Amino acid sequence: MVTVEDGRIVAADNACTLGEQKFLGEPRLKGPIQREGKGWKDITYDEAILRTVEMLRDAERPLLFGWSGTHVEAQCIGVHMAEVLRGVIDNTSSVCHGPSILAIQEVGHPGCTLGQVKNRADLVVYWGCNPIEAHPRHLSRYTRYAEGFFLPNDYLDRTVIVADIRKTETGNIADEFVQVTPGGDYAVLSALRAIVRGKRDIIPRSVAGVPREQLFRIADRCLNAKFIAFYFGLGLTMSRGKYKNVRNAIELVSELNRHTKATISAMRGHYNVYGSNEVNTWMTGYPFGIDFARGIAFYNPGETTAIDVLARRECDACLVVASDPAAHFPRACVEHLADIPTVVIDPYPNATTAFADIQIPVAVTGIDAAGTAYRMDGVPIRMRRVLKTDYPSDEEILGRMYAMLQEDHPP
Amino acid sequence: MNEILIKNACVIDPISGINGEIMDIAVSDGRIVEEVGSGAEVIDAEGFLTLPGGIDSHTHICGTKVNFGRYMSPEDMRAGRTPRRGRMHSTSGYSVPTTYGNSYRYSGMGYTALLEGAMAPLEARHTHEEFAYTPLQDTMANVLFDGNWAIMEAVREKDTKRAAAIVGWTLAAVKGFGVKLTNPGGTEAWGWGKNVSSITDVVPYFEVTPGEIIDTMIRATEMLALPHSVHIHCNNLGLPGNYRTTLDTFDLVPDLNRKRQTLYATHVQFHAYGGTSWSDFCSKAEEITRSVNEKPQIVIDMGQVMFGKTTTMTADGPMEFNLYRLHHNKWSNHDVELETGSGIIPVLYRRKNLVNSIMWAIGLELALLTKNPWQCLLTTDNPNGAPFVRYPEIIGLLMSRKYREAEFATIHPDTEHRVSLPSIERELDWQEIAVMTRAGQARALGIVDIGKGRLAPGAEADIAIYPLKIGEVDPGREYERVIEGFRQTEYTIKRGRIVSRRGECLVWGNNTTIWVKPKISERYDMAQDPAFVEKFDRYYTVRMRNYPVQEEYLKRNLCIETETEL
Amino acid sequence: MRVTLQVKPRKKPFLPIEAETIVPAHFLDGTDLVVWKGNRELPLSDVFSVTVEGTAETADEVEITMRGDTSRIKRVGEYMEAGRIVIEDDIGMHCGNFMSGGTIEIGGNADGWLAREMRGGSIICRGNAGNYCASGYRGEKRGMTGGTVEVFGNVGDFAAETLAGGCVVIHGSAGDMAGTEMRGGTLRIEGDCTRVCGNMTAGTCYVFGTVHDMLPTFRRRGTAVHDGVTLTAFTGDIANRGKGNLFVRDYKYMD
Amino acid sequence: MRFLMNTGRTIKQGITVECKGSPGYGSETSRCFMHPLDMMEMGVCDGECVRVESTEGAIVLAAAAAESVTPGTIFVPYGPYANHIIPGATRSTGMPDFKSTPVTVEATTDRRKTVYELMEEMGGVAYHC
């Protein structure tokens, strides 16, 4: 439910605190801008599109990055562009759950949709994530405070365990908080796997700050639960060991399935980052970090992912769509962005604007553009348009660019 | 108007009763016609075998589960990578190729229509999005109802009409084609890590049995006059001794439809197992086919296994977990709230493995022992038994005893004591292969009337011309030529356009999604049923109004509206 | 035959060159080969000054020497079956991937994925090697299956990941998670490392330095003397039904 | 003093992330949450500036006391300030060490830079609507 006054959204009900801000974001660019020396000038959409196409055409190794903030339809065009340009295409999962994907590629992913958790999960584990701050609605919609079909007394029926290196807000509402020494998640998860396998005798008095008794107690809670929903976050993907931490968590959950029902899922952010993974996968075979330099899709995160390509200065042009790498990438990456031609397609000026040669404002999916987004559990959702503006959609802008690029390569 | 005249085609069109006649085929505006004008493009078929476009009545090519198979398998993607070329986009993958990979390879083999075997309604939008990137085939999706809460409640109340109303509403909402039951009841039990083990087991909480679900859904399907029958993946897939469950299921099926079967049982190879454990595992294809031969109301597909690497994926979550425990490889599972489940694991079928060898034999036995080819269709349950690119080899095996013997000599030596394959002399002929790969599919799916699976005037111009001169090839001896011939068409024509020439795809297909909308009176409209709406909004995590797949997701499409009893 | 490839100066020196064409067998038919710079295909001679001395009948008789800044040249020696490649300075990623025979000698440092999925032959690296030295590929269960890799310096993280056969010797220290998911072969680390052999199922690993943050799921089996040094013997990884052998001189748990 | 720097999302960072030019975003992402005992040891009070240095460089942040932060670690909300000193290397996984960068922290009288000052320092040009 949104309230519109003078073509601008002034209130958004029934959205979470984070969602609300998406509706009430800062003033948008009125039209495309181009950097001129130490300043900026306004240009037309036609000029902006043509110059972007020229920049991409000239590049020997263009990077097309972002994609999490836009709709599936635009993401599909992005993949076709990367293919025709023979560039590298990557999305923001390389800085959120890319490691989770690497782990899934090693051991799979016993998961489920959120409704399974809501209706069945009597034990919820949050590991290295802090949904109260990062996913404010998660607990009330699906876990701690949610009524489920088989759990009519939400709060009383469910147990919540939180494991983290610091006691976050989510840790405060847990039935049990597990304080892990930074960098110790892998060891703790290994220990739990051994315990679930009946090898309690091997466990030392304490593992990465967690006392043996607590490890046993957590394992017992899991073994006695009817349905375990294990959620993990950036605490596993970004810390030492990266994807191996996630792999270990998945293998713990797989092992638990020999005794009871257990599922595991990543707490994903960036509202449509999963859509980008899905699109990339059905079109190229790989969820992120795809290098088309040789015409075929090559995938090797750590080499073909945005951070690595930028920090190692391996690209010579960058198209940023619906994301803000200058705010979220290490400095070495941002400094390279400053050195190469960069175009940003985004409704709002952001930190990356400062490094753009051109920025093209577009409609916002779910506000003035419709489109598809994938929820973090893989359920695709139709994002409706609630406001009519003159801004073109990402799909439209990228579609025009792709049409021009195709002229270079007639069939 | 786009017109083509195909001259000197050696046509086999079982539905029209044409068997190896040399004739011309005229195509105008996407349809087969009596004649075309002088300006028509002329294709000389040179006496090559010309069949209606291939139809796969059970394959997994699009949707959440298939895409997760890709997502988790970068090692599979390393095989089969091709760059963008001409009208063709880049492709990757062997057992779970990208959408373009599937579409181009199927098209190169002459396939023009595909039925995605399992679509979870909650995630239907995803399937339709991938259909849009599978441009060279018409697409249909069977909708999973095996663990649907509202259906199970209707079954418990013995309210077939309500079950039919739910099916009708759901099919129309998610733009689905037919009713799929995967391990009915078992996927709900798997929500608690459990399973059902016979058609009389009781599903936890819901207090219904798989048999009751199957029976109600068969009757509901006929009440809705759906083009396709209930499409079942029986309980106990892949377990020794499961043939009894399969026979019990077949025994439930009344003969309710004059135009087609009343039950389509899929990948029956995985359901025709004898023995009590893996140690006395054996084929029960004879028992299964005896039942099929007695029951014209049943059609099965093979679910043939071929040796090599592949990926198994099914809505049957508990079965995949059992496979994971056997193989210790990676395992994915995805339960879908209030509806169904799914699982995925990679497998390697090995010649030297006794169980795998027996499985390979069972699929062939089913096809060879089913007397009527219209009752046993050729599939691998792609990619579960093998990727569909192995179909030509299966055709070779069915047409040549010599080939079967040559292969048999390379598999586990104990296989011969567990199967009857070596004693089967039957070699299928060209006509029977045409039935098993297109005509039979069209009839079983109920799409003959919309012009599929035949080449008579009025039919859709979906045509496959293979570089095979059937008068000059002895399939029994020259099976390698048969395999080569079916691997790649000279021409694949779809909706009257040449879409593929010797494996090179030439157009952006933009083909049709076929879906079904039963006409249901307001009284049975679930969208206005307070109890249904209330439960929906309470226990799903999407609102009921956001659930239906919007028109935007259907590219070109054909809606079959049915007259129902509701 | 001696082939010398001297790198020419480049305008964009950081753009990677993919040069899987640089394997001895290819030079038997001349030097008319191509490499890739980003998305552009270039003649070998655009990137290197190429000199050839002598002749060869088989790849065994070909020796390639690479000089200059080769640090961004990837995939050298990929699928190499015979002959010899000498790299005087640093080499880019994926050197010796899928190699099944012959020898590669690197005078400087090697970037990531040195000897990925190697099958045979030998690689010697005089300097340090990057991450994923002698490792496998994403999603693949088995990595290196044969041959030997010897690194005289240190290696980065994930060395010998999914090692399934062959021998990897690291004279310096290894980073984090060496030998993780090991299922065969031998890994020998002369220096220190952290969290070694997580999730290993089979194979043998020796650490002659200290293992930091030793994983708690390895069962101590007593001691063993190897190359004159007394090591503590473990089996594991117990978290994973593992039956791998891990021998370490010194270890510290993270408790 | 030596610390391990952890970064992550906070609700304020999430609310302000769509408005990078806003003072709210700048002040939230330039906070350095520390255990009060660590702050006492360093003689830093809540709100005072600290200089945090890694192998990549240094950045000035405002110290903020938080009992929840493990002694010996600091927590900085995910954003351009923390990223100024996080190495670009990913251990070949694609993911930088966002949660485990070794740093030294000391009190300073220098002031915090604005987000745009940081951007300009790296070669960017601020755009003002």
Coordinates of C-alpha atoms in Angstrom, one line a residue, chain A residues 4-379:
Chain A
V4 CA 1.2 9.0 -3.9
E5 CA 1.2 12.8 -4.0
D6 CA 2.3 14.8 -7.0
G7 CA 3.8 11.7 -8.7
R8 CA 6.0 11.0 -5.7
I9 CA 5.5 8.3 -3.1
V10 CA 5.1 9.9 0.3
A11 CA 4.1 6.9 2.4
A12 CA 4.4 3.1 2.2
D13 CA 2.4 0.8 4.5
N14 CA 3.0 -2.8 5.1
A15 CA 6.6 -2.6 3.9
C16 CA 9.4 -3.4 6.3
T17 CA 11.7 -0.6 7.4
L18 CA 14.2 -1.5 4.7
G19 CA 11.5 -1.8 2.0
E20 CA 10.0 1.5 3.0
Q21 CA 13.2 3.2 2.3
K22 CA 13.2 1.8 -1.2
F23 CA 10.0 3.6 -1.8
L24 CA 11.0 6.8 -0.2
G25 CA 14.6 7.0 -1.6
E26 CA 16.5 10.2 -2.2
P27 CA 15.7 12.4 -5.2
R28 CA 16.2 10.7 -8.5
L29 CA 18.2 11.9 -11.4
K30 CA 16.0 13.8 -13.8
G31 CA 17.8 12.5 -16.9
P32 CA 21.2 11.1 -18.0
I33 CA 24.3 12.9 -17.0
Q34 CA 27.8 12.9 -18.4
R35 CA 31.0 13.8 -16.6
E36 CA 32.9 16.7 -18.1
G37 CA 36.2 17.4 -16.5
K38 CA 35.4 18.1 -12.8
G39 CA 31.7 18.6 -13.4
W40 CA 28.7 17.2 -15.0
K41 CA 26.4 18.0 -17.9
D42 CA 22.9 16.8 -18.9
I43 CA 22.6 14.6 -22.0
T44 CA 19.7 12.9 -23.8
Y45 CA 18.9 9.2 -23.4
D46 CA 19.8 8.7 -27.1
E47 CA 23.3 10.2 -26.5
A48 CA 23.8 8.2 -23.3
I49 CA 22.8 4.9 -24.9
L50 CA 25.0 5.5 -28.0
R51 CA 28.0 6.5 -26.0
T52 CA 27.6 3.5 -23.7
V53 CA 27.4 1.2 -26.7
E54 CA 30.6 2.7 -28.2
M55 CA 32.4 2.3 -24.9
L56 CA 31.4 -1.3 -24.6
R57 CA 32.3 -2.0 -28.2
D58 CA 35.8 -0.7 -27.8
A59 CA 36.5 -2.6 -24.7
E60 CA 38.7 -5.7 -24.9
R61 CA 37.5 -7.0 -21.6
P62 CA 34.3 -5.2 -20.4
L63 CA 32.8 -6.0 -17.0
L64 CA 29.0 -5.9 -16.7
F65 CA 28.3 -5.8 -13.0
G66 CA 25.4 -5.4 -10.6
W67 CA 21.9 -6.7 -11.6
S68 CA 20.6 -7.4 -8.1
G69 CA 18.4 -4.3 -8.0
T70 CA 16.6 -4.8 -11.3
H71 CA 14.1 -7.2 -12.7
V72 CA 14.6 -10.5 -14.4
E73 CA 13.6 -9.2 -17.8
A74 CA 16.5 -6.7 -17.8
Q75 CA 18.8 -9.3 -16.4
C76 CA 18.1 -11.6 -19.4
I77 CA 19.1 -8.8 -21.8
G78 CA 22.3 -8.3 -19.7
V79 CA 23.3 -11.8 -20.3
H80 CA 22.7 -11.5 -24.0
M81 CA 24.8 -8.3 -24.0
A82 CA 27.7 -10.0 -22.2
E83 CA 27.5 -12.8 -24.7
V84 CA 27.7 -10.6 -27.8
L85 CA 30.3 -8.3 -26.2
R86 CA 32.4 -11.3 -25.0
G87 CA 32.6 -9.6 -21.6
V88 CA 32.5 -10.7 -18.0
I89 CA 29.1 -10.6 -16.3
D90 CA 28.8 -10.8 -12.6
N91 CA 26.2 -9.9 -10.0
T92 CA 26.3 -8.8 -6.4
S93 CA 26.3 -12.4 -5.1
S94 CA 30.0 -12.4 -5.4
V95 CA 30.0 -10.0 -2.4
C96 CA 27.1 -11.7 -0.5
H97 CA 26.3 -15.4 -1.1
G98 CA 28.7 -16.3 -3.9
P99 CA 30.5 -18.5 -1.4
S100 CA 27.2 -20.2 -0.6
I101 CA 26.8 -21.0 -4.2
L102 CA 30.3 -22.4 -4.4
A103 CA 29.4 -24.6 -1.4
I104 CA 26.2 -25.7 -3.0
Q105 CA 28.1 -26.7 -6.1
E106 CA 30.2 -29.0 -3.9
V107 CA 27.6 -30.6 -1.7
G108 CA 24.1 -29.5 -2.9
H109 CA 21.5 -27.8 -0.9
P110 CA 18.7 -29.3 1.1
G111 CA 16.3 -26.4 1.2
C112 CA 12.7 -25.5 1.1
T113 CA 10.4 -22.5 0.6
L114 CA 9.7 -20.2 3.4
G115 CA 6.2 -21.5 4.0
Q116 CA 7.6 -24.9 4.9
V117 CA 9.5 -23.2 7.7
K118 CA 6.5 -21.1 8.8
N119 CA 4.2 -24.1 8.9
R120 CA 6.6 -26.8 10.3
A121 CA 9.9 -25.6 11.8
D122 CA 10.0 -26.2 15.6
L123 CA 13.7 -25.4 15.7
V124 CA 15.2 -22.5 13.9
V125 CA 19.0 -21.9 13.8
Y126 CA 20.5 -18.6 12.7
W127 CA 24.2 -18.9 12.1
G128 CA 26.3 -15.9 11.3
C129 CA 23.3 -13.8 10.4
N130 CA 21.3 -11.1 12.1
P131 CA 17.8 -11.0 10.6
I132 CA 16.5 -8.5 13.1
E133 CA 18.7 -5.9 11.4
A134 CA 19.2 -7.3 7.9
H135 CA 15.8 -9.0 7.3
P136 CA 13.5 -7.3 9.8
R137 CA 10.3 -9.2 8.7
H138 CA 11.8 -12.7 8.7
L139 CA 11.1 -13.6 12.3
S140 CA 7.5 -12.3 12.3
R141 CA 6.6 -13.8 9.0
Y142 CA 8.3 -17.1 9.0
T143 CA 9.9 -18.1 12.3
R144 CA 10.0 -16.8 15.9
Y145 CA 6.7 -14.8 15.9
A146 CA 4.9 -16.6 13.0
E147 CA 1.8 -18.7 13.4
G148 CA 2.2 -21.9 11.3
F149 CA -0.2 -24.7 10.4
F150 CA 1.5 -27.2 12.7
L151 CA 2.7 -24.6 15.1
P152 CA -0.4 -22.6 16.2
N153 CA 1.4 -21.2 19.3
D154 CA 4.2 -19.5 17.4
Y155 CA 6.5 -18.4 20.3
L156 CA 5.9 -21.3 22.5
D157 CA 6.2 -24.0 19.8
R158 CA 9.5 -22.9 18.4
T159 CA 13.0 -22.9 19.6
V160 CA 15.6 -20.5 18.2
I161 CA 19.3 -21.0 18.4
V162 CA 21.7 -18.2 17.3
A163 CA 25.4 -18.7 16.6
D164 CA 27.6 -15.7 15.9
I165 CA 30.8 -14.0 16.9
R166 CA 29.0 -11.3 18.7
K167 CA 25.7 -11.1 20.4
T168 CA 23.5 -9.3 18.0
E169 CA 19.9 -8.2 18.4
T170 CA 18.9 -11.6 17.0
G171 CA 21.1 -13.3 19.6
N172 CA 19.1 -11.4 22.3
I173 CA 15.8 -13.1 21.4
A174 CA 17.3 -16.6 21.0
D175 CA 16.6 -19.5 23.4
E176 CA 20.2 -20.3 23.1
F177 CA 23.1 -18.1 21.9
V178 CA 26.4 -19.7 20.8
Q179 CA 29.3 -17.4 20.9
V180 CA 31.9 -18.5 18.4
T181 CA 35.5 -17.2 18.3
P182 CA 36.0 -15.2 15.1
G183 CA 37.2 -17.6 12.4
G184 CA 36.0 -20.6 14.3
D185 CA 32.7 -21.5 12.6
Y186 CA 34.3 -24.2 10.5
A187 CA 35.7 -26.0 13.5
V188 CA 32.4 -25.7 15.4
L189 CA 30.4 -27.1 12.5
S190 CA 32.8 -30.0 12.1
A191 CA 32.5 -30.8 15.8
L192 CA 28.7 -30.8 15.5
R193 CA 28.8 -33.1 12.5
A194 CA 31.0 -35.5 14.4
I195 CA 28.5 -35.4 17.4
V196 CA 25.6 -36.0 15.1
R197 CA 27.5 -39.0 13.8
G198 CA 27.8 -40.4 17.3
K199 CA 31.4 -39.5 17.8
R200 CA 31.0 -37.5 21.0
D201 CA 34.2 -38.9 22.5
I202 CA 36.4 -37.0 20.1
I203 CA 35.2 -33.6 21.1
P204 CA 37.7 -31.5 23.2
R205 CA 36.6 -29.5 26.1
S206 CA 35.9 -26.5 24.0
V207 CA 35.9 -25.8 20.3
A208 CA 36.5 -22.2 19.1
G209 CA 35.0 -20.8 22.2
V210 CA 32.1 -23.1 22.5
P211 CA 32.1 -25.5 25.5
R212 CA 31.6 -29.2 24.8
E213 CA 28.5 -29.3 26.9
Q214 CA 26.9 -26.6 24.8
L215 CA 27.8 -28.5 21.6
F216 CA 26.2 -31.6 22.9
R217 CA 23.1 -29.7 23.9
I218 CA 22.7 -28.0 20.5
A219 CA 23.2 -31.4 18.8
D220 CA 20.5 -32.9 21.0
R221 CA 18.1 -30.1 20.4
C222 CA 18.6 -30.7 16.7
L223 CA 18.2 -34.5 17.0
N224 CA 15.0 -34.0 19.0
A225 CA 13.4 -31.5 16.7
K226 CA 10.8 -32.4 14.2
F227 CA 11.8 -29.9 11.5
I228 CA 14.9 -27.8 11.6
A229 CA 15.3 -24.7 9.6
F230 CA 18.9 -23.6 9.5
Y231 CA 19.6 -20.1 8.2
F232 CA 23.0 -18.7 7.6
G233 CA 24.4 -15.4 6.6
L234 CA 27.4 -13.4 5.7
G235 CA 29.0 -14.4 9.0
L236 CA 29.8 -17.7 7.2
T237 CA 30.3 -16.4 3.6
M238 CA 32.6 -13.5 4.4
S239 CA 34.7 -14.9 7.2
R240 CA 37.8 -17.0 7.0
G241 CA 37.2 -20.2 5.0
K242 CA 34.4 -18.5 3.1
Y243 CA 32.5 -21.2 1.2
K244 CA 34.0 -24.0 3.2
N245 CA 32.1 -22.7 6.2
V246 CA 28.9 -22.9 4.3
R247 CA 29.8 -26.3 2.9
N248 CA 30.3 -27.6 6.5
A249 CA 26.9 -26.2 7.5
I250 CA 25.2 -27.9 4.6
E251 CA 26.9 -31.1 5.4
L252 CA 25.7 -30.9 9.0
V253 CA 22.2 -30.4 7.8
S254 CA 22.4 -33.3 5.3
E255 CA 23.7 -35.5 8.1
L256 CA 20.8 -34.4 10.3
N257 CA 18.4 -35.6 7.7
R258 CA 19.4 -39.1 8.5
H259 CA 17.8 -38.5 11.9
T260 CA 15.1 -35.9 11.4
K261 CA 13.9 -33.3 8.9
A262 CA 16.3 -30.5 8.3
T263 CA 16.6 -27.7 5.8
I264 CA 19.2 -25.0 5.2
S265 CA 18.9 -21.7 3.4
A266 CA 21.0 -18.6 2.9
M267 CA 19.6 -15.3 4.2
R268 CA 20.0 -13.4 1.0
G269 CA 19.7 -9.7 0.6
H270 CA 19.7 -7.4 -2.5
Y271 CA 16.2 -8.0 -3.4
N272 CA 16.5 -9.6 -6.7
V273 CA 20.1 -11.0 -6.5
Y274 CA 18.6 -14.5 -6.6
G275 CA 16.8 -13.6 -9.8
S276 CA 20.1 -12.7 -11.4
N277 CA 21.5 -16.1 -10.3
E278 CA 18.5 -17.9 -11.8
V279 CA 18.7 -16.0 -15.1
N280 CA 22.4 -16.5 -15.5
T281 CA 22.0 -20.1 -14.7
W282 CA 19.3 -20.9 -17.3
M283 CA 21.1 -18.8 -19.9
T284 CA 24.7 -19.6 -19.3
G285 CA 24.8 -22.5 -16.9
Y286 CA 26.4 -20.6 -14.1
P287 CA 24.9 -18.4 -11.4
F288 CA 27.5 -15.6 -11.4
G289 CA 31.1 -14.7 -12.4
I290 CA 30.8 -15.7 -16.1
D291 CA 33.5 -14.8 -18.6
F292 CA 32.4 -14.8 -22.3
A293 CA 35.8 -13.6 -23.5
R294 CA 36.3 -16.8 -25.6
G295 CA 32.7 -16.9 -26.7
I296 CA 31.8 -19.8 -24.5
A297 CA 30.8 -19.3 -20.9
F298 CA 33.7 -19.8 -18.5
Y299 CA 33.2 -19.8 -14.8
N300 CA 35.7 -19.5 -12.1
P301 CA 34.8 -17.4 -9.1
G302 CA 38.0 -15.9 -7.7
E303 CA 39.1 -15.1 -11.2
T304 CA 35.9 -14.2 -13.1
T305 CA 34.2 -12.3 -10.3
A306 CA 33.9 -8.6 -10.1
I307 CA 36.2 -7.9 -7.1
D308 CA 39.0 -10.0 -8.6
V309 CA 38.6 -8.5 -12.1
L310 CA 38.6 -5.0 -10.7
A311 CA 41.2 -5.3 -8.0
R312 CA 43.6 -7.0 -10.4
R313 CA 42.8 -4.4 -13.1
E314 CA 41.8 -7.0 -15.6
C315 CA 39.0 -5.1 -17.2
D316 CA 39.0 -2.0 -19.4
A317 CA 35.4 -0.8 -19.2
C318 CA 32.6 -1.3 -16.7
L319 CA 28.8 -1.2 -17.0
V320 CA 27.2 -1.0 -13.6
V321 CA 23.5 -1.8 -13.4
A322 CA 21.4 -1.3 -10.3
S323 CA 24.1 -1.5 -7.7
D324 CA 26.8 0.6 -6.0
P325 CA 30.2 -1.0 -6.1
A326 CA 32.0 2.2 -5.1
A327 CA 30.3 1.9 -1.7
H328 CA 30.6 -1.8 -1.3
F329 CA 33.9 -2.8 -2.9
P330 CA 37.4 -2.6 -1.4
R331 CA 39.3 0.5 -2.4
A332 CA 41.6 -1.2 -4.9
C333 CA 38.5 -2.0 -7.0
V334 CA 37.1 1.5 -6.8
E335 CA 40.4 3.0 -7.9
H336 CA 40.3 0.9 -11.0
L337 CA 36.8 2.0 -11.7
A338 CA 38.2 5.6 -11.6
D339 CA 40.7 4.7 -14.3
I340 CA 38.4 3.0 -16.9
P341 CA 35.3 4.1 -18.7
T342 CA 32.3 3.4 -16.5
V343 CA 28.6 3.8 -17.1
V344 CA 26.0 3.5 -14.3
I345 CA 22.4 2.6 -14.9
D346 CA 20.6 3.4 -11.7
P347 CA 17.6 5.6 -10.7
Y348 CA 19.5 7.4 -7.9
P349 CA 22.9 9.1 -7.7
N350 CA 25.0 6.9 -5.5
A351 CA 28.7 6.5 -4.6
T352 CA 29.5 4.9 -7.9
T353 CA 28.1 8.0 -9.7
A354 CA 31.4 9.7 -8.7
F355 CA 33.3 7.3 -10.9
A356 CA 30.8 7.2 -13.8
D357 CA 31.5 8.8 -17.2
I358 CA 27.7 8.5 -17.8
Q359 CA 24.8 7.7 -15.6
I360 CA 21.4 6.8 -17.0
P361 CA 18.4 7.0 -14.6
V362 CA 15.7 4.4 -15.0
A363 CA 12.4 3.5 -13.4
V364 CA 12.4 1.5 -10.2
T365 CA 11.1 -2.0 -10.4
G366 CA 8.1 -2.3 -8.1
I367 CA 7.5 1.4 -8.2
D368 CA 7.4 2.8 -11.7
A369 CA 8.3 -0.4 -13.5
A370 CA 6.8 -3.9 -13.4
G371 CA 8.9 -7.0 -13.6
T372 CA 9.9 -10.3 -11.9
A373 CA 11.9 -10.8 -8.8
Y374 CA 13.0 -14.0 -7.1
R375 CA 12.6 -14.3 -3.4
M376 CA 15.4 -15.8 -1.4
D377 CA 13.8 -19.2 -1.5
G378 CA 13.5 -19.2 -5.2
V379 CA 9.8 -18.3 -5.5

